[in-house]
Short mmCIF file of C-alpha atoms and ligand atoms in Angstrom, two decimals:
data_model
loop_
_atom_site.label_atom_id
_atom_site.label_comp_id
_atom_site.label_asym_id
_atom_site.label_seq_id
_atom_site.Cartn_x
_atom_site.Cartn_y
_atom_site.Cartn_z
CA MET A 22 26.19 135.86 199.71
CA PHE A 23 23.03 133.53 198.05
CA ILE A 24 22.53 130.42 197.43
CA HIS A 25 20.75 127.68 195.72
CA PHE A 26 21.26 124.41 196.14
CA SER A 27 19.16 121.88 193.83
CA ILE A 28 18.40 118.35 194.79
CA LEU A 29 16.53 116.09 191.88
CA SER A 30 16.12 112.90 194.32
CA ASP A 31 16.49 109.66 192.33
CA TYR A 32 14.52 106.30 192.50
CA HIS A 33 15.65 105.20 195.36
CA ILE A 34 17.05 107.38 197.84
CA VAL A 35 14.48 110.11 198.47
CA PRO A 36 17.23 113.47 201.10
CA GLN A 37 16.17 116.02 202.74
CA MET A 38 18.91 118.68 202.25
CA HIS A 39 19.96 120.27 205.87
CA ARG A 40 22.44 122.28 205.72
CA HIS A 41 22.95 122.32 209.73
CA GLY A 42 23.78 124.96 211.36
CA VAL A 43 23.28 128.27 207.75
CA ARG A 44 20.66 130.44 210.07
CA GLN A 45 18.33 130.30 207.17
CA MET A 46 17.19 134.04 208.70
CA ARG A 47 12.82 133.36 207.20
CA THR A 48 14.04 131.05 204.44
CA GLY A 49 12.91 128.69 206.99
CA TRP A 50 11.50 125.99 203.98
CA ALA A 51 15.63 125.45 202.98
CA ASP A 52 15.55 124.42 206.21
CA GLY A 53 15.36 120.80 205.58
CA PRO A 54 14.48 117.97 207.95
CA GLU A 55 11.19 116.28 206.65
CA PHE A 56 7.79 116.67 208.30
CA VAL A 57 9.24 120.27 209.67
CA THR A 58 9.83 122.67 207.12
CA GLN A 59 8.78 120.65 203.78
CA CYS A 60 7.12 117.23 202.54
CA PRO A 61 9.42 114.53 201.34
CA ILE A 62 11.03 114.96 197.85
CA ARG A 63 9.31 112.83 195.49
CA PRO A 64 11.49 110.05 193.97
CA GLY A 65 12.30 112.12 190.61
CA GLY A 66 11.03 114.47 192.27
CA SER A 67 13.50 117.93 192.49
CA TYR A 68 13.07 121.27 194.84
CA THR A 69 15.62 124.30 194.61
CA TYR A 70 16.83 125.10 197.94
CA ARG A 71 17.54 128.82 197.46
CA PHE A 72 19.19 130.44 201.13
CA THR A 73 21.36 133.06 201.56
CA ILE A 74 24.71 132.82 204.71
CA GLN A 75 25.15 136.23 206.13
CA GLY A 76 27.56 136.42 209.12
CA GLN A 77 28.52 132.65 209.35
CA GLU A 78 32.50 131.60 208.78
CA GLY A 79 33.44 128.93 209.15
CA THR A 80 32.72 124.85 209.11
CA LEU A 81 29.21 124.24 208.10
CA TRP A 82 28.30 121.16 206.77
CA TRP A 83 24.83 119.36 205.76
CA HIS A 84 23.50 115.83 205.90
CA ALA A 85 19.92 113.91 204.92
CA HIS A 86 17.41 114.38 207.06
CA SER A 87 15.02 111.62 206.69
CA SER A 88 14.81 108.45 208.95
CA TRP A 89 19.17 107.69 209.67
CA LEU A 90 20.09 108.32 205.39
CA ARG A 91 22.54 111.15 206.64
CA ALA A 92 24.87 107.29 207.74
CA THR A 93 25.54 108.14 203.41
CA VAL A 94 24.37 111.29 202.66
CA TYR A 95 26.16 114.24 203.83
CA GLY A 96 28.96 116.88 203.58
CA ALA A 97 30.75 119.53 204.55
CA LEU A 98 29.64 123.28 203.61
CA ILE A 99 33.00 126.14 204.45
CA ILE A 100 31.95 129.15 204.32
CA ARG A 101 35.52 131.34 203.77
CA PRO A 102 35.76 135.57 204.95
CA LYS A 103 34.57 137.50 202.09
CA GLU A 104 37.18 138.19 199.48
CA GLY A 105 39.72 140.84 200.82
CA ASP A 106 38.87 139.58 204.34
CA SER A 107 40.84 137.91 205.90
CA TYR A 108 40.86 134.87 208.68
CA PRO A 109 41.34 136.19 212.65
CA PHE A 110 44.24 133.76 212.63
CA GLN A 111 47.46 133.66 210.40
CA LYS A 112 46.05 132.86 206.95
CA PRO A 113 47.16 128.58 206.77
CA LYS A 114 49.19 127.17 203.70
CA ARG A 115 46.33 124.37 203.75
CA GLU A 116 42.95 123.95 204.58
CA THR A 117 41.33 119.96 205.18
CA ALA A 118 37.48 118.56 205.77
CA LEU A 119 37.90 115.65 207.83
CA LEU A 120 34.44 114.05 208.55
CA LEU A 121 34.06 112.04 210.62
CA GLY A 122 31.71 109.32 209.85
CA GLU A 123 29.46 106.16 210.85
CA TRP A 124 29.48 102.88 209.14
CA TRP A 125 27.78 99.77 209.27
CA ASN A 126 27.53 96.88 206.94
CA ALA A 127 24.07 96.90 206.89
CA ASN A 128 21.75 98.71 205.01
CA PRO A 129 21.08 101.75 207.70
CA ILE A 130 17.38 102.20 207.41
CA ASP A 131 17.22 98.00 208.32
CA VAL A 132 18.91 98.73 211.15
CA VAL A 133 16.65 101.38 212.31
CA ARG A 134 13.37 100.04 210.84
CA GLN A 135 14.32 97.04 212.61
CA ALA A 136 14.87 98.91 215.73
CA THR A 137 11.54 100.45 215.47
CA ARG A 138 9.14 96.90 215.42
CA THR A 139 11.42 95.34 217.82
CA GLY A 140 12.01 98.75 220.45
CA ALA A 141 15.07 96.77 221.43
CA ALA A 142 18.38 99.29 221.23
CA PRO A 143 19.72 99.04 217.18
CA ASN A 144 22.59 97.68 215.81
CA VAL A 145 25.58 99.94 216.40
CA SER A 146 28.06 100.62 213.54
CA ASP A 147 30.98 98.33 212.35
CA ALA A 148 33.44 101.81 211.46
CA TYR A 149 34.28 104.18 211.84
CA THR A 150 35.17 106.86 208.80
CA ILE A 151 38.27 109.78 208.04
CA ASN A 152 36.35 111.05 204.81
CA GLY A 153 34.84 107.94 204.45
CA GLN A 154 37.47 105.46 204.64
CA PRO A 155 38.15 103.51 207.66
CA GLY A 156 41.61 103.48 207.99
CA ASP A 157 44.24 100.61 208.78
CA LEU A 158 42.90 98.83 212.12
CA TYR A 159 40.63 97.28 210.35
CA ASN A 160 40.13 93.25 209.79
CA CYS A 161 39.03 94.47 206.01
CA SER A 162 41.50 97.31 205.78
CA SER A 163 43.86 96.07 202.90
CA LYS A 164 47.98 96.11 204.15
CA GLY A 165 50.73 97.28 202.67
CA HIS A 166 49.94 101.75 201.95
CA SER A 167 52.92 102.39 202.47
CA THR A 168 53.52 100.82 198.81
CA LEU A 169 51.62 104.11 197.03
CA THR A 170 50.98 101.56 194.73
CA LYS A 171 46.99 102.31 194.73
CA LEU A 172 46.97 105.69 195.54
CA GLY A 173 43.95 107.73 193.62
CA TYR A 174 41.66 109.72 194.57
CA ASN A 175 38.24 109.54 196.59
CA THR A 176 35.00 111.52 196.21
CA PHE A 177 36.27 113.75 198.58
CA GLY A 178 39.18 114.97 196.60
CA HIS A 179 41.50 113.84 198.69
CA HIS A 180 44.51 111.26 197.95
CA LEU A 181 43.78 107.98 199.24
CA SER A 182 45.94 104.65 199.36
CA ALA A 183 44.12 101.75 200.27
CA ASP A 184 41.23 102.29 202.80
CA THR A 185 43.53 105.04 204.64
CA LEU A 186 43.22 109.13 203.61
CA ILE A 187 46.76 110.46 203.87
CA VAL A 188 47.05 114.62 204.64
CA PRO A 189 50.43 115.89 203.49
CA VAL A 190 51.65 118.17 204.76
CA ASP A 191 55.39 120.45 204.12
CA SER A 192 57.43 120.67 207.60
CA GLY A 193 56.93 123.62 209.44
CA GLU A 194 53.91 124.86 207.15
CA THR A 195 50.63 125.50 208.99
CA ASN A 196 47.55 123.53 208.09
CA LEU A 197 43.45 124.45 208.58
CA LEU A 198 41.62 120.91 209.53
CA ARG A 199 37.93 121.49 209.63
CA VAL A 200 36.62 118.89 211.46
CA VAL A 201 33.38 117.51 211.30
CA ASN A 202 32.07 114.81 213.33
CA SER A 203 29.25 113.41 210.82
CA GLY A 204 28.60 109.98 213.16
CA LEU A 205 25.27 109.18 213.51
CA ASN A 206 25.14 108.25 217.10
CA GLN A 207 28.12 108.77 218.90
CA GLN A 208 30.66 111.38 220.13
CA LEU A 209 33.86 111.12 219.38
CA PHE A 210 37.58 112.38 220.24
CA PHE A 211 40.12 112.96 217.39
CA LYS A 212 43.63 113.05 217.95
CA VAL A 213 46.54 113.72 215.78
CA ALA A 214 49.50 111.50 217.18
CA ASN A 215 52.24 114.22 219.02
CA HIS A 216 50.67 116.94 217.10
CA LYS A 217 49.24 120.46 218.76
CA LEU A 218 45.76 121.38 218.05
CA THR A 219 45.02 124.99 217.80
CA VAL A 220 41.41 125.57 218.45
CA VAL A 221 39.95 128.56 216.49
CA GLY A 222 36.33 127.65 215.51
CA ALA A 223 33.40 125.66 216.23
CA ASP A 224 30.13 125.90 214.08
CA ALA A 225 31.07 128.37 212.30
CA SER A 226 31.48 130.74 214.75
CA TYR A 227 34.89 131.63 215.87
CA VAL A 228 36.25 131.50 218.67
CA LYS A 229 39.06 132.72 221.38
CA PRO A 230 41.89 130.12 220.12
CA PHE A 231 43.21 127.30 223.10
CA THR A 232 45.08 124.80 222.45
CA THR A 233 44.48 121.55 223.19
CA SER A 234 45.89 117.46 222.53
CA VAL A 235 42.69 116.30 221.69
CA LEU A 236 39.07 116.86 220.36
CA MET A 237 35.78 115.56 221.60
CA LEU A 238 32.83 116.86 219.18
CA GLY A 239 28.93 115.73 219.64
CA PRO A 240 27.70 114.40 216.29
CA GLY A 241 25.80 117.23 214.59
CA GLN A 242 28.93 119.79 216.34
CA THR A 243 32.32 121.13 213.61
CA THR A 244 35.46 121.57 215.14
CA ASP A 245 38.74 124.15 213.28
CA VAL A 246 41.90 123.25 214.10
CA LEU A 247 45.14 124.66 213.07
CA ILE A 248 48.16 122.78 213.52
CA THR A 249 51.56 123.27 212.53
CA ALA A 250 53.80 120.24 211.00
CA ASP A 251 56.74 121.44 213.82
CA GLN A 252 57.69 117.64 213.90
CA PRO A 253 60.40 115.58 213.07
CA PRO A 254 59.61 114.31 208.96
CA ALA A 255 58.09 111.39 208.98
CA ARG A 256 53.53 109.82 209.41
CA TYR A 257 51.68 109.77 212.38
CA TYR A 258 48.13 109.06 212.44
CA ILE A 259 44.82 110.93 212.54
CA ALA A 260 42.68 109.17 214.91
CA ALA A 261 39.27 109.19 216.16
CA ARG A 262 37.30 106.65 218.46
CA ALA A 263 33.60 107.36 220.57
CA TYR A 264 33.67 108.97 223.67
CA ALA A 265 30.77 106.52 225.16
CA SER A 266 29.60 108.29 228.53
CA ALA A 267 26.25 105.51 229.24
CA GLN A 268 27.43 103.43 231.71
CA GLY A 269 27.19 99.34 230.56
CA ALA A 270 25.70 100.39 227.22
CA PRO A 271 27.42 99.07 223.61
CA PHE A 272 29.09 101.07 221.23
CA ASP A 273 31.91 100.40 218.54
CA ASN A 274 33.89 100.17 219.98
CA THR A 275 36.46 100.61 216.99
CA THR A 276 39.56 103.16 215.59
CA THR A 277 39.32 105.21 212.87
CA THR A 278 42.52 106.47 211.28
CA ALA A 279 44.44 108.89 208.69
CA ILE A 280 48.00 109.79 208.80
CA LEU A 281 49.65 112.94 208.32
CA GLU A 282 52.42 112.40 205.84
CA TYR A 283 55.63 114.86 206.33
CA LYS A 284 56.13 114.89 202.14
CA SER A 285 60.10 114.90 203.70
CA ALA A 286 59.16 111.34 205.22
CA PRO A 287 62.48 108.90 204.22
CA CYS A 288 61.41 106.44 202.25
CA PRO A 289 60.73 103.06 204.05
CA ALA A 290 63.91 100.73 202.56
CA LYS A 291 61.80 97.88 200.05
CA GLY A 292 59.68 95.45 202.33
CA ALA A 293 60.39 97.69 205.24
CA LYS A 294 56.52 97.92 207.04
CA ILE A 295 57.10 101.02 209.32
CA LYS A 296 53.93 101.95 210.94
CA PRO A 297 52.86 105.88 211.92
CA VAL A 298 52.68 106.76 215.27
CA MET A 299 49.66 106.08 216.82
CA PRO A 300 48.25 108.87 219.05
CA THR A 301 47.52 107.98 222.71
CA MET A 302 43.40 108.10 222.59
CA PRO A 303 41.18 108.98 225.86
CA ALA A 304 39.67 106.38 227.09
CA PHE A 305 36.30 105.85 225.76
CA ASN A 306 34.86 106.68 228.94
CA ASP A 307 36.68 109.54 229.99
CA THR A 308 33.91 112.13 230.63
CA ALA A 309 37.14 114.81 232.74
CA THR A 310 38.44 114.75 229.34
CA ALA A 311 35.74 115.94 227.32
CA THR A 312 34.29 118.51 229.68
CA ALA A 313 37.38 120.17 230.13
CA PHE A 314 37.82 120.25 226.28
CA THR A 315 34.29 121.23 226.46
CA THR A 316 34.07 124.13 228.95
CA SER A 317 37.68 125.77 227.23
CA PHE A 318 35.35 127.61 224.50
CA ARG A 319 35.02 131.32 224.42
CA SER A 320 34.10 133.99 222.20
CA PRO A 321 37.06 135.67 220.45
CA ARG A 322 35.47 139.18 222.60
CA GLN A 323 33.16 140.17 224.05
CA VAL A 324 29.77 139.07 222.78
CA PRO A 325 25.73 140.79 223.29
CA VAL A 326 24.60 137.78 225.17
CA PRO A 327 21.05 138.65 226.60
CA THR A 328 20.02 139.74 229.63
CA ASN A 329 16.57 140.45 230.11
CA ILE A 330 14.33 137.38 230.12
CA ASP A 331 11.10 136.59 228.04
CA HIS A 332 11.15 133.01 228.27
CA ASN A 333 12.70 131.17 231.14
CA LEU A 334 12.44 127.53 230.55
CA PHE A 335 13.73 123.85 232.00
CA PHE A 336 14.43 121.03 229.14
CA THR A 337 14.59 117.44 230.48
CA VAL A 338 15.98 115.45 228.14
CA GLY A 339 16.37 111.83 228.05
CA LEU A 340 15.63 108.00 227.01
CA GLY A 341 12.18 106.35 228.76
CA LEU A 342 10.80 102.63 228.88
CA ASN A 343 8.21 102.06 227.36
CA ASN A 344 6.23 98.85 228.97
CA CYS A 345 4.59 96.91 226.01
CA PRO A 346 1.08 97.52 225.67
CA PRO A 347 -1.11 94.77 226.77
CA GLY A 348 -1.91 91.88 223.66
CA ALA A 349 2.00 92.91 222.07
CA SER A 350 3.48 90.65 220.70
CA ARG A 351 6.45 89.87 222.21
CA SER A 352 8.78 90.33 219.48
CA THR A 353 7.83 93.96 219.60
CA CYS A 354 9.01 94.28 223.05
CA GLN A 355 13.05 93.62 223.50
CA GLY A 356 13.80 96.45 225.12
CA PRO A 357 14.99 96.27 228.79
CA ASN A 358 12.83 93.33 230.04
CA GLY A 359 9.62 93.14 227.94
CA THR A 360 9.85 97.16 227.59
CA ARG A 361 10.00 99.93 223.74
CA PHE A 362 13.44 102.71 223.78
CA THR A 363 11.28 105.71 224.34
CA ALA A 364 12.62 108.87 224.59
CA SER A 365 11.87 112.59 225.59
CA MET A 366 11.93 116.30 226.22
CA ASN A 367 9.32 117.26 229.43
CA ASN A 368 7.86 114.29 229.51
CA ALA A 369 7.40 114.45 225.86
CA SER A 370 8.58 112.21 222.93
CA PHE A 371 8.38 113.94 219.32
CA VAL A 372 6.93 112.78 216.42
CA LEU A 373 6.85 113.71 213.51
CA PRO A 374 3.77 115.14 210.95
CA SER A 375 3.21 112.60 207.54
CA ASN A 376 0.51 114.70 206.00
CA PHE A 377 2.11 118.50 206.53
CA SER A 378 5.22 120.02 207.74
CA LEU A 379 4.83 121.78 210.77
CA LEU A 380 5.73 124.87 208.91
CA GLN A 381 3.44 124.46 205.62
CA ALA A 382 0.67 123.62 208.63
CA HIS A 383 1.96 127.35 210.88
CA GLN A 384 1.90 129.34 207.51
CA GLN A 385 -1.13 128.22 206.32
CA GLY A 386 -2.90 128.25 209.42
CA ILE A 387 -3.66 123.80 209.40
CA PRO A 388 -5.23 122.61 212.05
CA GLY A 389 -4.54 119.48 213.42
CA VAL A 390 -1.40 118.53 212.96
CA PHE A 391 0.29 120.48 216.37
CA THR A 392 -0.41 121.50 219.48
CA THR A 393 1.45 124.42 221.00
CA ASP A 394 1.69 123.09 224.51
CA PHE A 395 4.70 122.25 224.48
CA PRO A 396 5.78 122.93 228.69
CA ALA A 397 7.60 125.49 229.43
CA ASN A 398 9.24 123.24 232.64
CA PRO A 399 8.93 119.30 233.56
CA PRO A 400 5.66 118.64 233.94
CA VAL A 401 6.77 116.95 237.27
CA GLN A 402 9.73 117.99 239.49
CA PHE A 403 12.41 115.13 240.59
CA ASP A 404 15.39 114.47 241.25
CA TYR A 405 16.51 114.03 237.15
CA THR A 406 19.93 112.94 237.43
CA GLY A 407 19.00 110.61 240.87
CA ASN A 408 17.63 107.60 241.18
CA VAL A 409 14.20 107.86 239.26
CA SER A 410 11.10 106.03 239.36
CA ARG A 411 10.07 103.81 237.09
CA SER A 412 6.59 105.93 237.23
CA LEU A 413 8.23 108.46 235.76
CA TRP A 414 10.19 106.32 233.12
CA GLN A 415 7.72 106.73 230.28
CA PRO A 416 6.55 109.69 227.96
CA ILE A 417 3.69 110.67 225.93
CA ARG A 418 3.66 110.30 222.62
CA GLY A 419 2.60 113.99 220.75
CA THR A 420 3.97 117.14 218.05
CA LYS A 421 4.25 119.32 221.05
CA LEU A 422 5.80 122.85 219.68
CA TYR A 423 6.33 125.92 222.19
CA THR A 424 5.39 129.28 220.73
CA LEU A 425 7.61 132.40 220.99
CA LYS A 426 7.04 136.20 219.51
CA TYR A 427 9.84 138.07 217.05
CA GLY A 428 12.60 139.05 219.53
CA GLU A 429 11.49 137.28 222.33
CA THR A 430 15.12 136.22 224.69
CA VAL A 431 15.03 132.72 225.80
CA GLN A 432 17.30 131.52 228.28
CA LEU A 433 17.18 127.47 227.91
CA VAL A 434 18.18 125.11 230.54
CA LEU A 435 18.97 121.60 229.34
CA GLN A 436 18.78 118.59 231.42
CA GLY A 437 19.90 115.49 231.32
CA THR A 438 18.41 112.59 233.34
CA SER A 439 19.24 109.30 234.18
CA ILE A 440 16.08 107.11 233.76
CA PHE A 441 17.24 103.99 232.55
CA THR A 442 21.04 105.54 231.73
CA ALA A 443 22.49 108.77 232.11
CA GLU A 444 24.47 109.98 228.71
CA ASN A 445 26.12 113.17 227.06
CA HIS A 446 23.31 113.96 224.96
CA PRO A 447 24.51 116.25 221.63
CA ILE A 448 21.41 118.97 221.07
CA HIS A 449 21.14 120.85 218.29
CA LEU A 450 19.23 123.82 217.04
CA HIS A 451 17.83 124.20 213.71
CA GLY A 452 17.79 128.13 212.55
CA TYR A 453 19.67 129.78 215.12
CA ASP A 454 23.31 130.17 217.22
CA PHE A 455 22.97 130.31 220.66
CA TYR A 456 25.11 131.07 223.65
CA ILE A 457 26.23 128.37 225.79
CA ILE A 458 26.39 130.26 228.78
CA ALA A 459 27.08 127.61 231.28
CA GLU A 460 27.26 123.70 231.48
CA GLY A 461 27.34 120.88 234.80
CA PHE A 462 26.98 117.66 236.96
CA GLY A 463 24.17 116.54 238.94
CA ASN A 464 20.50 118.89 238.26
CA PHE A 465 21.25 122.41 237.41
CA ASN A 466 20.11 124.89 241.09
CA PRO A 467 18.75 127.84 240.30
CA SER A 468 20.41 129.50 243.27
CA ARG A 469 23.64 127.87 242.75
CA ASP A 470 23.85 127.50 239.29
CA THR A 471 23.66 131.45 237.87
CA THR A 472 27.33 132.42 239.11
CA LYS A 473 28.29 130.46 237.33
CA PHE A 474 27.12 132.18 233.45
CA ASN A 475 29.27 133.63 230.98
CA LEU A 476 28.17 136.46 230.16
CA VAL A 477 30.55 137.70 228.89
CA ASP A 478 32.16 135.70 226.16
CA PRO A 479 31.01 132.41 226.12
CA PRO A 480 30.74 130.28 222.83
CA LEU A 481 27.92 130.55 219.71
CA ARG A 482 27.88 127.02 218.87
CA ASN A 483 23.94 124.85 216.72
CA THR A 484 25.30 121.99 218.97
CA ALA A 485 25.67 122.17 222.64
CA SER A 486 27.08 118.58 224.86
CA VAL A 487 24.57 118.70 227.70
CA PRO A 488 27.06 116.59 230.41
CA VAL A 489 25.87 113.40 231.12
CA GLY A 490 24.27 113.37 234.53
CA GLY A 491 24.19 117.23 234.20
CA TRP A 492 23.01 120.48 232.76
CA ALA A 493 23.39 123.40 229.90
CA VAL A 494 21.89 126.21 230.27
CA ILE A 495 21.84 128.36 226.64
CA ARG A 496 20.48 131.95 225.27
CA PHE A 497 18.73 133.32 222.18
CA VAL A 498 17.18 135.85 221.02
CA ALA A 499 13.86 134.62 218.32
CA ASP A 500 15.29 136.23 215.99
CA ASN A 501 14.20 134.36 212.94
CA PRO A 502 11.00 133.13 212.12
CA GLY A 503 10.12 129.37 211.75
CA VAL A 504 9.01 126.32 212.79
CA TRP A 505 12.24 125.15 214.11
CA LEU A 506 13.17 121.49 215.50
CA LEU A 507 15.41 121.15 219.07
CA HIS A 508 16.69 117.37 219.12
CA CYS A 509 19.09 115.05 220.21
CA HIS A 510 21.77 114.80 217.25
CA LEU A 511 21.95 111.22 218.19
CA ASP A 512 19.82 109.86 214.97
CA VAL A 513 19.21 107.03 217.91
CA HIS A 514 17.73 108.95 220.08
CA ILE A 515 15.54 111.42 217.78
CA THR A 516 13.76 108.26 216.50
CA TRP A 517 12.75 107.75 219.67
CA GLY A 518 11.55 111.06 220.01
CA LEU A 519 14.32 113.26 221.71
CA ALA A 520 13.89 116.47 220.32
CA MET A 521 10.34 119.60 220.69
CA ALA A 522 10.01 122.40 217.93
CA PHE A 523 10.16 126.26 218.53
CA LEU A 524 7.34 128.65 216.15
CA VAL A 525 8.81 131.24 216.44
CA GLU A 526 5.75 134.51 214.83
CA ASN A 527 6.43 136.54 212.87
CA GLY A 528 7.40 140.47 213.57
CA VAL A 529 6.21 143.90 212.48
CA SER A 530 8.01 144.09 209.22
CA GLU A 531 8.53 142.22 206.41
CA LEU A 532 12.46 141.56 207.67
CA GLN A 533 10.54 139.82 210.43
CA THR A 534 8.32 137.69 208.50
CA LEU A 535 8.62 134.70 206.78
CA GLU A 536 9.53 134.86 203.34
CA ALA A 537 6.44 133.20 201.48
CA PRO A 538 6.69 129.30 200.84
CA PRO A 539 8.87 128.65 197.57
CA ALA A 540 6.31 126.81 194.46
CA ASP A 541 8.64 124.09 193.92
CA LEU A 542 8.06 123.24 197.72
CA PRO A 543 7.09 119.48 197.70
CA VAL A 544 3.57 119.14 199.29
CA CYS A 545 2.98 115.56 201.08
CU1 C2O B 622 22.51 117.98 212.05
CU2 C2O B 622 18.37 118.28 212.60
O1 C2O B 622 20.18 118.62 212.81
#
């Protein structure tokens, strides 16, 4: 399948579109993140993303990849089986994409600008949404949608009444829900009252089906579930709210809802208000439920996990606090105790270039845009999840890449730190899917934890939930030349520098070589 995805920028927003999870084999120019694989599209300019989708099926999504524009610029990208092929499960009667979003009453760009100026944490969102609708539980929600007088269609093509998305079902039928966490900064629990969910896919790879009552998705992750309308005909809430793992940090504690509505549900008598059935959501800090979910994933069968490892990498991921620079105004140091928030991997806080994209600089050999000294291990070893000495809280800023030769195999331990606070980090790698072969709490211990590696049927994903105060181990083969960002998908963390990039060199043949840049590639 060959896809052209053209973007004509309007005057006000300049959206670099990233197709999250599309592997972009040899077409890194079409990946989208600004200053990584392209310069921004100028107001009034246009750029056509040309790429092929190979071997991926399921749910991905697209989003702006420039500052916090993805708060409102995103959508689903659904890859169905080829003509004539079928799903590896019984064909559902319906399919419904559910995009969980995060809404600020203020302009999100103003929110992040203020945080960058002051050094403080940005304001949390005011609401979550499902396909753009907040649902019934907010003060601003219109009341009385059961009267069906306000039926319309929202931009996602679904029926909605007032502020609430309605998902209609016939008794007995099975619906494939394609759930995407397109929120900016919050992991979300997801439930449907009284209904079991059978997970069949995630991040556009099929998984060994398993049944659960609750999902947890980090921003960037997708989960495909089958749901059968096997309950008494009625209306049931579909609900999502925060999984907030960072202790004591403020978060948006609201709940967004949609309604699973049996078409044969009895009509409420005139004037009567029958509330849909509400699911009991896990507690905000219910790490046990989140972990039980993330560790249930398996590939459907044995998979070719790389075993001869060329690069054994260990990256710390976490926050930091920079001391106020001498002479700086106190208004720019409003982080905890007069500091400024920062974040890093292996003590390097990532800075995007501004004059060339990394891919262009690499392909054209332009010096001075990046360095290739991203460290394979933390510069200092410490008790990552313990009481970390204050002297280790201040990372170094830089644009550091790590070089891989075409075809090399990588094992990467992602180790969360407790600097300022431990929290769950959804770590996303562009241009690749990877196997998540293990995860756990505390510090990764090679002698003890390698025994937990699943080298048989680990899940293939593009975004890993690194447990709060813990670690995850991923493996992949560097078979896609280009420059590929690895970052925390909490946008507040990428703003602070929780990112790095892999530079994957060309192989020998044409099929192992990055394509030439397209003629309309935006330059800076
Ligand atoms: Cu969903 Cu860097 O992307």
